[in-house]
XYZ file of C-alpha atoms in Angstrom:
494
model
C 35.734 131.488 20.674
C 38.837 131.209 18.965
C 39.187 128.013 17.197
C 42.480 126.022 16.057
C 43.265 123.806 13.318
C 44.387 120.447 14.531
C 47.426 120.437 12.810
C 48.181 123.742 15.572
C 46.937 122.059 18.234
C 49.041 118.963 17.966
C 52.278 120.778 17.947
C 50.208 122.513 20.606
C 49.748 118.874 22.731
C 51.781 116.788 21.847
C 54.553 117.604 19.180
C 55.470 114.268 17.638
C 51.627 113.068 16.674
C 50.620 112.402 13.265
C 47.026 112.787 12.130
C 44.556 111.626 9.492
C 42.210 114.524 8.499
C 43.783 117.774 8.989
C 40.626 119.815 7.523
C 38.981 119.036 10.598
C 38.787 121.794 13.674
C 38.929 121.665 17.317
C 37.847 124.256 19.773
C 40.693 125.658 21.671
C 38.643 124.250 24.810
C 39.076 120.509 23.910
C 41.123 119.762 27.247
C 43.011 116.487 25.546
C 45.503 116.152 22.385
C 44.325 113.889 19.465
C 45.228 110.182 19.221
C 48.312 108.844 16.460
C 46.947 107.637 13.376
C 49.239 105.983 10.999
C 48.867 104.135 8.183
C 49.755 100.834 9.684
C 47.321 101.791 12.212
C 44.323 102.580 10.260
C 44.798 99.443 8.450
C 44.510 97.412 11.630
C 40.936 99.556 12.335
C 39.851 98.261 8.729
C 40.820 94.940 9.448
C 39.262 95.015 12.699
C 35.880 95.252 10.851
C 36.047 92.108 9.290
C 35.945 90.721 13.387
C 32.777 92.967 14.011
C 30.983 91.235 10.583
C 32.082 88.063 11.645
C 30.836 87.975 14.988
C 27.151 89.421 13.319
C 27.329 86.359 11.088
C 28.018 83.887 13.633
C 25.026 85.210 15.216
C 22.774 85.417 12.781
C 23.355 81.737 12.418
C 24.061 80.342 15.640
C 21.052 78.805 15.425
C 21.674 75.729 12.859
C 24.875 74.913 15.590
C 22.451 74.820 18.707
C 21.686 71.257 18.643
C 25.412 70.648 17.991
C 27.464 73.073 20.906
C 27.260 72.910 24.635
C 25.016 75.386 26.243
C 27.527 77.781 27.514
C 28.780 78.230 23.616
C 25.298 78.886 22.862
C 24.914 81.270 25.713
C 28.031 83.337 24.325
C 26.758 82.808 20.372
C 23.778 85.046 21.562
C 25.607 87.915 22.462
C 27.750 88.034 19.560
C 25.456 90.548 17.713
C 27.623 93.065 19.654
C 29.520 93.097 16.097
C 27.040 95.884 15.057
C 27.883 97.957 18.712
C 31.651 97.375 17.833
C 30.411 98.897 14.742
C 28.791 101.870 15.712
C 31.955 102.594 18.475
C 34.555 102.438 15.167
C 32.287 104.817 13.341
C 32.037 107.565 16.150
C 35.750 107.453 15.762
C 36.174 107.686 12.353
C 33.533 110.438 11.430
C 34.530 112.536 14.338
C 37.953 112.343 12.801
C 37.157 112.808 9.449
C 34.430 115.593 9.737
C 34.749 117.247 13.501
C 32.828 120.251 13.369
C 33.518 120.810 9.762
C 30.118 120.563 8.831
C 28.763 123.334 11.256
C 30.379 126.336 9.837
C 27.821 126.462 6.409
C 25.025 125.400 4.992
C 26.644 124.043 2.314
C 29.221 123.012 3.768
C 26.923 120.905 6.040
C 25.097 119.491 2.284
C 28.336 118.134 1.133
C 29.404 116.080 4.366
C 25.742 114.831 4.242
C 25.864 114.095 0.571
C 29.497 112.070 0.887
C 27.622 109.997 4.292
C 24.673 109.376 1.692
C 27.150 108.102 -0.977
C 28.771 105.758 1.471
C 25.790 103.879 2.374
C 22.810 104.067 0.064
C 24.025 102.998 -3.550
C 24.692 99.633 -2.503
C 22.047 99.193 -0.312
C 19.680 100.940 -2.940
C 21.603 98.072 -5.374
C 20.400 95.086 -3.545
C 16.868 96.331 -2.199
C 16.003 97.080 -5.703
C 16.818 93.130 -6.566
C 15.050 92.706 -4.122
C 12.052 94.275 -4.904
C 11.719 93.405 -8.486
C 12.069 89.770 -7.600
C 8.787 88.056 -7.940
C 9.575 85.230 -4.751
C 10.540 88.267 -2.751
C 9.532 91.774 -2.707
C 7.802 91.551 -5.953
C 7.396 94.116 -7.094
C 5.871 96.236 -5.004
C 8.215 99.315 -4.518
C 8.150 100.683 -0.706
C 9.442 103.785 -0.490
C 10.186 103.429 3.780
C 12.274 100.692 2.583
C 14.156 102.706 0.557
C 14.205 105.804 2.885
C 15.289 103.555 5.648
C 12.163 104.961 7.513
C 11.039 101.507 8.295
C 13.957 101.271 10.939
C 11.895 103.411 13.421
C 9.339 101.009 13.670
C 9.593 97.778 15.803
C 6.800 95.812 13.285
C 8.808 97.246 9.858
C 12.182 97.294 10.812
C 13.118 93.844 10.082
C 11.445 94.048 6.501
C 13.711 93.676 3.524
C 17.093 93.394 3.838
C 16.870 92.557 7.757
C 19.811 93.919 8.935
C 19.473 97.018 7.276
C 17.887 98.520 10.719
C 21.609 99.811 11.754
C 21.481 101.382 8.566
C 18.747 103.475 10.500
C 21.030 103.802 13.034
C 23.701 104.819 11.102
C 22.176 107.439 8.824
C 20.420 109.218 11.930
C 23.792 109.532 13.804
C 25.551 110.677 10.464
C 22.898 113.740 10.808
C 24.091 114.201 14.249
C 27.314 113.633 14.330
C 28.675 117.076 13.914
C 26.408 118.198 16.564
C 27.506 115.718 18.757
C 31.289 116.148 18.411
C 30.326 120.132 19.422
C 28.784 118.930 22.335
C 31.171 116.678 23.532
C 34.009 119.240 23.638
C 32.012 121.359 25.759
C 31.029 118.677 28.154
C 29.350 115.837 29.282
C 26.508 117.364 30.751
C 25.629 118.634 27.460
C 25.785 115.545 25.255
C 24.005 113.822 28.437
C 21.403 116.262 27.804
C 21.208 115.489 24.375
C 20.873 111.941 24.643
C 17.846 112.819 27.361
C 15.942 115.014 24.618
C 16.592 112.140 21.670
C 15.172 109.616 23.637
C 12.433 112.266 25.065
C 11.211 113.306 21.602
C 11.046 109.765 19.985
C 8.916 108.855 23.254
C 6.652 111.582 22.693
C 6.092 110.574 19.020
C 5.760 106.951 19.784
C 2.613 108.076 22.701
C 1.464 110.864 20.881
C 1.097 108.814 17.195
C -0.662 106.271 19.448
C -3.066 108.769 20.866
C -3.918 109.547 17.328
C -4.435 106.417 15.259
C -3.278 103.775 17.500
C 0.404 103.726 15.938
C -0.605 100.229 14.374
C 3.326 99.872 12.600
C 4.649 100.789 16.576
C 6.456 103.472 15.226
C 9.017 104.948 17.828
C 7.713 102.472 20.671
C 7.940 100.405 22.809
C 10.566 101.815 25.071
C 12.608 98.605 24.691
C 13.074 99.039 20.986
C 13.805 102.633 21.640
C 17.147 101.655 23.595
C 18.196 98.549 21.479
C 16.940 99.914 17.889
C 17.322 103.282 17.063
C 19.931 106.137 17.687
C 18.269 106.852 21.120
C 19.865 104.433 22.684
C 22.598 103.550 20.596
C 23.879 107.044 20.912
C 26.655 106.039 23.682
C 28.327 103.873 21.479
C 29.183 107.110 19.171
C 30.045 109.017 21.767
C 32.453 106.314 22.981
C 34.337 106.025 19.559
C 34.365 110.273 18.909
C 35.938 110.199 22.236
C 38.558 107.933 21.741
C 39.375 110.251 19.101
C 38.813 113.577 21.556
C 40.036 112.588 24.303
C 42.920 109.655 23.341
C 43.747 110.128 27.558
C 41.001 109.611 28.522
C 42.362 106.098 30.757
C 45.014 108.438 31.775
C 43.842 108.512 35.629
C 44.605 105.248 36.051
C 47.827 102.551 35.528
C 46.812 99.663 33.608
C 49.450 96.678 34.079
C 48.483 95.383 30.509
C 47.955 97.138 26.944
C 44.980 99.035 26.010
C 44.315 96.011 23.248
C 44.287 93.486 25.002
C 42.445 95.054 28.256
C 40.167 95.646 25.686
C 40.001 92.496 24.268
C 39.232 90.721 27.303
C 36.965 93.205 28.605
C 34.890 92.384 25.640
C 34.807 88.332 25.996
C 33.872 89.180 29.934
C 30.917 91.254 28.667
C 29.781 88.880 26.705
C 30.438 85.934 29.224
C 28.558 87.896 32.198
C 25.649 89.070 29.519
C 24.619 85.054 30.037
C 23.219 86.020 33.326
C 20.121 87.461 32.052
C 19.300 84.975 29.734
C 16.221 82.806 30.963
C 16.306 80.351 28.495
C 18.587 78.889 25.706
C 17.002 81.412 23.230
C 17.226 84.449 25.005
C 19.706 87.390 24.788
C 20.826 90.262 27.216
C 19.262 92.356 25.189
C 15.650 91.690 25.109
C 15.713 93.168 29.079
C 16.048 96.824 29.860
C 18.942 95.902 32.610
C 20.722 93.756 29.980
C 20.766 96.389 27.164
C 21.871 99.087 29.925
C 24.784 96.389 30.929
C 25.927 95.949 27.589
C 25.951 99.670 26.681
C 28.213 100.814 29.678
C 30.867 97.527 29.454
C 30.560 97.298 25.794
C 31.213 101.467 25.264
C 34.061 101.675 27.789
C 35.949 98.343 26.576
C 35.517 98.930 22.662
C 37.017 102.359 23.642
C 40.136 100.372 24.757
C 40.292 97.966 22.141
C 40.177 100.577 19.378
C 42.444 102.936 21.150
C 44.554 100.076 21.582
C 44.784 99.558 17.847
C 45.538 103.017 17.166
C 48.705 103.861 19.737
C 50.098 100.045 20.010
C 51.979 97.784 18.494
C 50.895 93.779 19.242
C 50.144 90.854 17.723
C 46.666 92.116 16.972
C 47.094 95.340 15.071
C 50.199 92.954 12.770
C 46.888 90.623 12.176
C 44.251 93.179 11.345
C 46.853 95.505 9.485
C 47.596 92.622 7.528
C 46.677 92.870 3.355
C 43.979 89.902 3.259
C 41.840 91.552 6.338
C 42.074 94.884 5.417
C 40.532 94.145 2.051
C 38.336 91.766 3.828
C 37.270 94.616 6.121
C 36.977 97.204 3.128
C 34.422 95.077 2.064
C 33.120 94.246 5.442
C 29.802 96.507 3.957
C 28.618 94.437 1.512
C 29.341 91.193 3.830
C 27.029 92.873 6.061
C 24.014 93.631 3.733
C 24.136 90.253 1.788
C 25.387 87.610 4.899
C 21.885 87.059 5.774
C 18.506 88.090 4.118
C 17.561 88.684 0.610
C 21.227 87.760 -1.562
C 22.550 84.663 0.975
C 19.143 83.108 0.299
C 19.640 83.507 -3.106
C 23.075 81.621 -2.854
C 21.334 78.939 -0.655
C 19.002 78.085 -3.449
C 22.155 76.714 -5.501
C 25.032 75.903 -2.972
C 25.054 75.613 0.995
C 28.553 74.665 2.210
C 28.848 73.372 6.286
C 30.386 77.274 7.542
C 26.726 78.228 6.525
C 28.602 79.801 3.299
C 30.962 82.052 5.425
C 34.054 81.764 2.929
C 31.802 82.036 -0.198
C 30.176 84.885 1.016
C 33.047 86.921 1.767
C 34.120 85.704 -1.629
C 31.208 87.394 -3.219
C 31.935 90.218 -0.582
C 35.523 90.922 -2.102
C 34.265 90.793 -5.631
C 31.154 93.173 -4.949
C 33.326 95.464 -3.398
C 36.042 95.656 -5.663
C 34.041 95.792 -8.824
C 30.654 97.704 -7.805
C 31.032 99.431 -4.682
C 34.865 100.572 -4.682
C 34.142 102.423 -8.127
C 30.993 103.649 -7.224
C 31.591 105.141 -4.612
C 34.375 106.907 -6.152
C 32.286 108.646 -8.841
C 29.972 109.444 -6.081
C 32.243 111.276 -4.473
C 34.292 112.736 -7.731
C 30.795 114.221 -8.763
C 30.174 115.751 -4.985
C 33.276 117.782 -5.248
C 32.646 118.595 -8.884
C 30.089 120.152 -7.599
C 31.323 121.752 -4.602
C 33.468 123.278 -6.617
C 31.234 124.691 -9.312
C 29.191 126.036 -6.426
C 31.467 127.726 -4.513
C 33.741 129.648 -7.304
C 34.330 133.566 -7.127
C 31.915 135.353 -9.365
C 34.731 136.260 -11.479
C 35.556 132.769 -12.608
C 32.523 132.566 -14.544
C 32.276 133.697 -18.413
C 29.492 135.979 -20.039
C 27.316 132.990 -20.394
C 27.618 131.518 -16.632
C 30.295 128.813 -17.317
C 32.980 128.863 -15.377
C 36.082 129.578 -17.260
C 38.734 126.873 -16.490
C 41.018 127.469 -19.404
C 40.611 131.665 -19.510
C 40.184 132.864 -16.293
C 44.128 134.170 -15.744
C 44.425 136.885 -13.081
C 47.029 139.092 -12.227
C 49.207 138.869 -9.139
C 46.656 140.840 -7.147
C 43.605 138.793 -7.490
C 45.692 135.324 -6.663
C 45.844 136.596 -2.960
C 42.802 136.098 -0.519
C 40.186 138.411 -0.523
C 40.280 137.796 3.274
C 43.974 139.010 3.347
C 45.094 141.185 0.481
C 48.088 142.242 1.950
C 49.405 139.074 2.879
C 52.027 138.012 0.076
C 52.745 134.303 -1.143
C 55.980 132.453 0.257
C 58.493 132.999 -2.570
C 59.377 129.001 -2.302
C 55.825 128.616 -3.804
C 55.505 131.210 -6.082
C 56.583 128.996 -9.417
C 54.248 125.981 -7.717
C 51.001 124.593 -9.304
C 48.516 122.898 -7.240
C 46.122 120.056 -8.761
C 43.566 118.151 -7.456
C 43.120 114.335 -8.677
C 40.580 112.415 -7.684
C 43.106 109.892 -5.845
C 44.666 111.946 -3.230
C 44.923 111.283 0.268
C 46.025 114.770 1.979
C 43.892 117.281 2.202
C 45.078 120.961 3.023
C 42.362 123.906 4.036
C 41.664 126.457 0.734
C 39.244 129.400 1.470
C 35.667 129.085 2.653
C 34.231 129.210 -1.512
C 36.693 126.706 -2.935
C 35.969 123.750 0.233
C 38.328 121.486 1.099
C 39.986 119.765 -1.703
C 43.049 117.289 -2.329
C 46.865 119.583 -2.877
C 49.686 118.879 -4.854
C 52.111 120.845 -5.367
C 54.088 120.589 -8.947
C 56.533 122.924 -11.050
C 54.978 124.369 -13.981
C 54.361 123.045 -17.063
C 56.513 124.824 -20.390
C 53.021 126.141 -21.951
C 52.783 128.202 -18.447
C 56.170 129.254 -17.881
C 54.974 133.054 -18.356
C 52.742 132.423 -15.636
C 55.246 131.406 -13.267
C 54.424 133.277 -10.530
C 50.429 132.571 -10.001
C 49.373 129.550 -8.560
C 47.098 127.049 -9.840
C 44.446 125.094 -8.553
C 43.987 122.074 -11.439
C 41.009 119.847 -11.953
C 41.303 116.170 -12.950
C 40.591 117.430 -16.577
C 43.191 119.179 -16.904
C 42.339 122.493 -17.165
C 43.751 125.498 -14.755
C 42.677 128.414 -13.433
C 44.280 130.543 -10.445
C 43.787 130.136 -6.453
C 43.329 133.049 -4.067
C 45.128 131.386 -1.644
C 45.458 132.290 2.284
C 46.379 129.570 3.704
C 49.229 127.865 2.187
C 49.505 123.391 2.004
C-alpha cells in the first residue's frame, strides 16, 4: 500500500496545518488529518508536565498532610498519582509524532529509534541508581543487574526496589518497544490494537501461571492479575493509545458539539474523575486503584479526558496553554524527569538528612531538578544522541565513500555530477535553484527533511558555497559538524 509523507497528506487534509516531525509516515488509509503543532503549542505540552510531576509529588506525600486536611481532600490526594497516566497519555502523543512508523521500514532503522528512546531515559536513571548502589546506608554495594535492566518492574515484590518510582520506567521502556507497532495498528483499526492489547495481557498471564507452575514464581513475576492492569504495559497500554490518537486522529470529538473548549472539558473531566474515583475507596487509605473496577474506571475517564486536555493544548488558545507555554514551566517541565526520579526515594532522602522545609522540599527539589537538568542531563543527552547519528551515518554510507583502508573519506570523496543523483532515480535532475546549495548538518537543528534510505534522517541546511568550493558549485553537500564535506545523492529535495 502506497504510503504518503505527512507533509503530502496535510496539504492533502487540511492545507493550512503545521507539523512537528515531518520524517514521520502515514498510511494513505489513516481516515483523519494530523493535529497543529506550533511552537507556542509544544511549549504549553512541556509545561504541562511540570502539572503531571506535581500531582505525583503531592501524592507521594499526602500522607504527612492527613492528620492536617479534611477527609474529602484526602480522598482526592489519593488519586492524584494519575500524574504518571497523564504521563503515559503525553508520551503516546509525542512518540507517535516523532517516530510513526519510521522505525518499521529497517532493521537499523528500528536500532537507532531504540537507541535515541534508550538515551532519553537510562543515563540519568543509570546516574542516580549507581549512587545509589554504592552507598553503604542504601544499596550498598551490592550491584543488581534487574535494577539496572528495569526488569524488576515486572514483578509486584521487586518493583518498588530502588529508586521506587522507577516502575513507569518499566512501563515506559516496554511501550517505547511497541510503539511503532502500535501506531501501525491503530491506523488500520481498532479491532486490531484491541487485539493486541488482548495478547499483551494474555502472554504476561501465561508467564505469571506458567513460572508459578515451575518454581512457585516466589518474586510474583507477571502476577497477580491486579498488578498486571495497574503496573505494567498490559494494562497501561490504553493510555498510549489515547495520546498516539490524539495525534492520528486530532477529530476524533468531531461527532459531537461541545459548548466549551477541548481544555477546559478536559480539565474538568479530569477533577470529576478523580472526585468520583472516591467512591471505591473503603477507608481513608485506600485508592481506586487497588480494585479491578476502580483501575478499569480510571483507565476509560482518565484516557478519553487527557485526550481532551492535551488536544486542547495543542489547537487552542486559553489561559492555560499562556501558563504552561510560559518560560519558567517549560524549563520546569524540561526537567520534569529528573523531578520525577529524585522527588521521592533514594536522592530526596538524601536532602532530608540535611534540610526539610514545610512543602515537604517541593521548591528545593525542583531547584535541584533545574540544575540537574541543565548541567547533567541536557548535555548528556545531547552527546548521546550526537554519537547515535555519528553512527548512523558511518553505517549507512555508499560503499564508495570509503577509502582503501575502510575510512570513510569526508574530505576526498568528490563525485561528478552523475553520482550526486539517487541511485533510486538517475534520471531525475536537481532543481537548478539548488544546484550552487550546500547542505550541513549541526548537531542543533530542529527540521528534519527525508535523505535516502543509507544516509537516515538527518538535520538540512541549506547554505551558498564556501570560496575554497566555488569549482564545485554545482554538487551538493551534505556537511558534518566537523566540518568536513562530501557529496549527497539526493532524491528527495528539503
Amino acid at each position: 500500500m502506497k504510503t504518503w509523507s505527512i507533509q503530502t497528506c496535510l496539504i492533502e487534509f487540511n492545507p493550512g496545518w503545521s507539523f512537528l516531525a515531518s520524517t514521520s509516515r502515514v498510511d494513505r488509509s489513516a481516515p483523519a488529518s494530523m493535529p497543529a503543532i506550533r511552537n507556542g503549542k509544544i511549549s504549553a505540552l512541556t509545561g504541562f508536565r511540570w502539572l503531571a510531576a506535581t500531582f505525583v509529588f503531592i501524592y507521594h506525600n499526602r500522607k504527612y498532610w492527613r492528620t492536617t486536611l479534611p477527609d474529602p481532600i484526602d480522598h482526592l490526594l489519593s488519586e492524584f498519582h494519575i500524574g504518571v497516566s497523564l504521563f503515559f497519555i503525553l508520551s503516546g502523543f509525542l512518540i507517535t509524532s516523532s517516530y510513526g512508523t519510521d522505525p518499521l521500514q529497517s532493521k537499523k532503522e528500528y536500532a537507532k529509534y531504540l537507541l535515541q528512546r534508550l538515551a532519553r531515559i537510562y543515563p540519568m536513571y543509570w546516574l542516580i541508581l549507581l549512587c545509589f548502589t554504592l552507598d553503604p546506608s542504601f544499596g550498598g554495594g551490592h550491584f543488581n543487574a534487574l535494577l539496572f535492566t528495569l526488569g524488576h518492574g515486572f514483578s509486584n515484590q521487586l518493583n518498588l526496589n530502588g529508586i521506587a518510582q522507577a516502575w513507569s520506567l518499566t512501563v515506559e521502556m516496554s511501550y517505547y518497544l511497541l510503539a511503532p507497532v502500535i501506531t501501525k495498528l491503530i491506523i488500520k483499526g481498532w479491532r486490531q490494537i484491541l487485539a493486541l492489547g488482548v495478547t499483551l495481557a494474555a502472554s504476561f498471564f501465561f508467564i505469571g501461571i506458567t513460572w508459578k507452575a515451575i518454581n512457585g514464581n516466589p518474586r510474583s513475576f507477571f502476577t497477580p492479575p491486579l498488578f498486571l492492569i495497574d503496573g505494567t504495559l498490559a494494562g497501561q497500554l490504553l493510555f498510549f493509545v489515547a495520546g498516539a490518537i490524539v495525534f492520528l486522529y486530532p477529530n476524533f470529538l468531531s461527532f459531537v458539539k461541545i459548548p466549551i473548549k477541548k481544555t477546559w472539558l478536559g480539565t474538568l473531566g479530569i477533577l470529576a474523575t478523580i472526585s468520583l474515583s472516591a467512591l471505591f475507596h473503603n477507608n481513608l487509605y485506600d485508592q481506586a486503584n487497588l480494585h479491578i473496577a476502580g483501575t478499569g474506571f480510571q483507565l476509560i475517564f482518565i484516557s478519553f479526558f487527557g485526550m481532551c486536555w492535551i488536544q486542547g493544548l495543542i489547537e487552542e488558545t486559553t489561559i492555560q496553554s499562556k501558563i504552561f507555554g510560559s518560560s519558567l514551566l517549560v524549563l520546569l517541565g524540561n526537567a520534569s524527569f529528573i523531578f520525577y526520579l529524585i522527588h521521592i526515594a533514594y536522592v530526596n532522602q538524601k536532602i532530608k538528612e540535611y534540610i526539610l522545609l514545610p512543602d515537604r522540599n517541593y521548591l528545593l527539589l525542583w531547584g535541584v531538578s533545574c540544575l540537574l537538568y541543565l548541567l547533567i542531563e541536557k548535555p548528556l543527552y545531547r552527546f548521546c544522541r550526537n554519537q547515535i547519528k555519528k553512527w548512523w551515518l558511518i553505517n549507512n554510507l555508499p560503499p564508495d565513500a570509503y577509502d582503501s583502508i575502510g575510512f570513510p573519506s569526508w574530505t576526498n570523496w568528490i563525485a561528478d555530477r552523475s553520482a550526486v543523483r539517487s541511485p533510486t532515480s538517475p534520471s531525475e535532475n536537481r532543481p537548478a535553484d539548488l544546484q550552487t546549495s550546500f547542505v550541513r548538518i549541526h548537531r542543533m537543528q530542529t527540521s528534519t527533511h527525508t535523505v535516502p534510505a543509507y544516509l537516515g534522517h538527518f538535520q538540512w541546511h541549506t547554505h551558498n558555497p564556501p570560496p575554497d568550493k566555488a569549482k564545485h558549485s554545482e554538487e551538493k553537500y551534505l556537511t558534518r559538524s566537523c566540518g568536513h564535506c562530501y557529496p549527497a545523492p539526493v532524491d528527495r529535495w528539503p
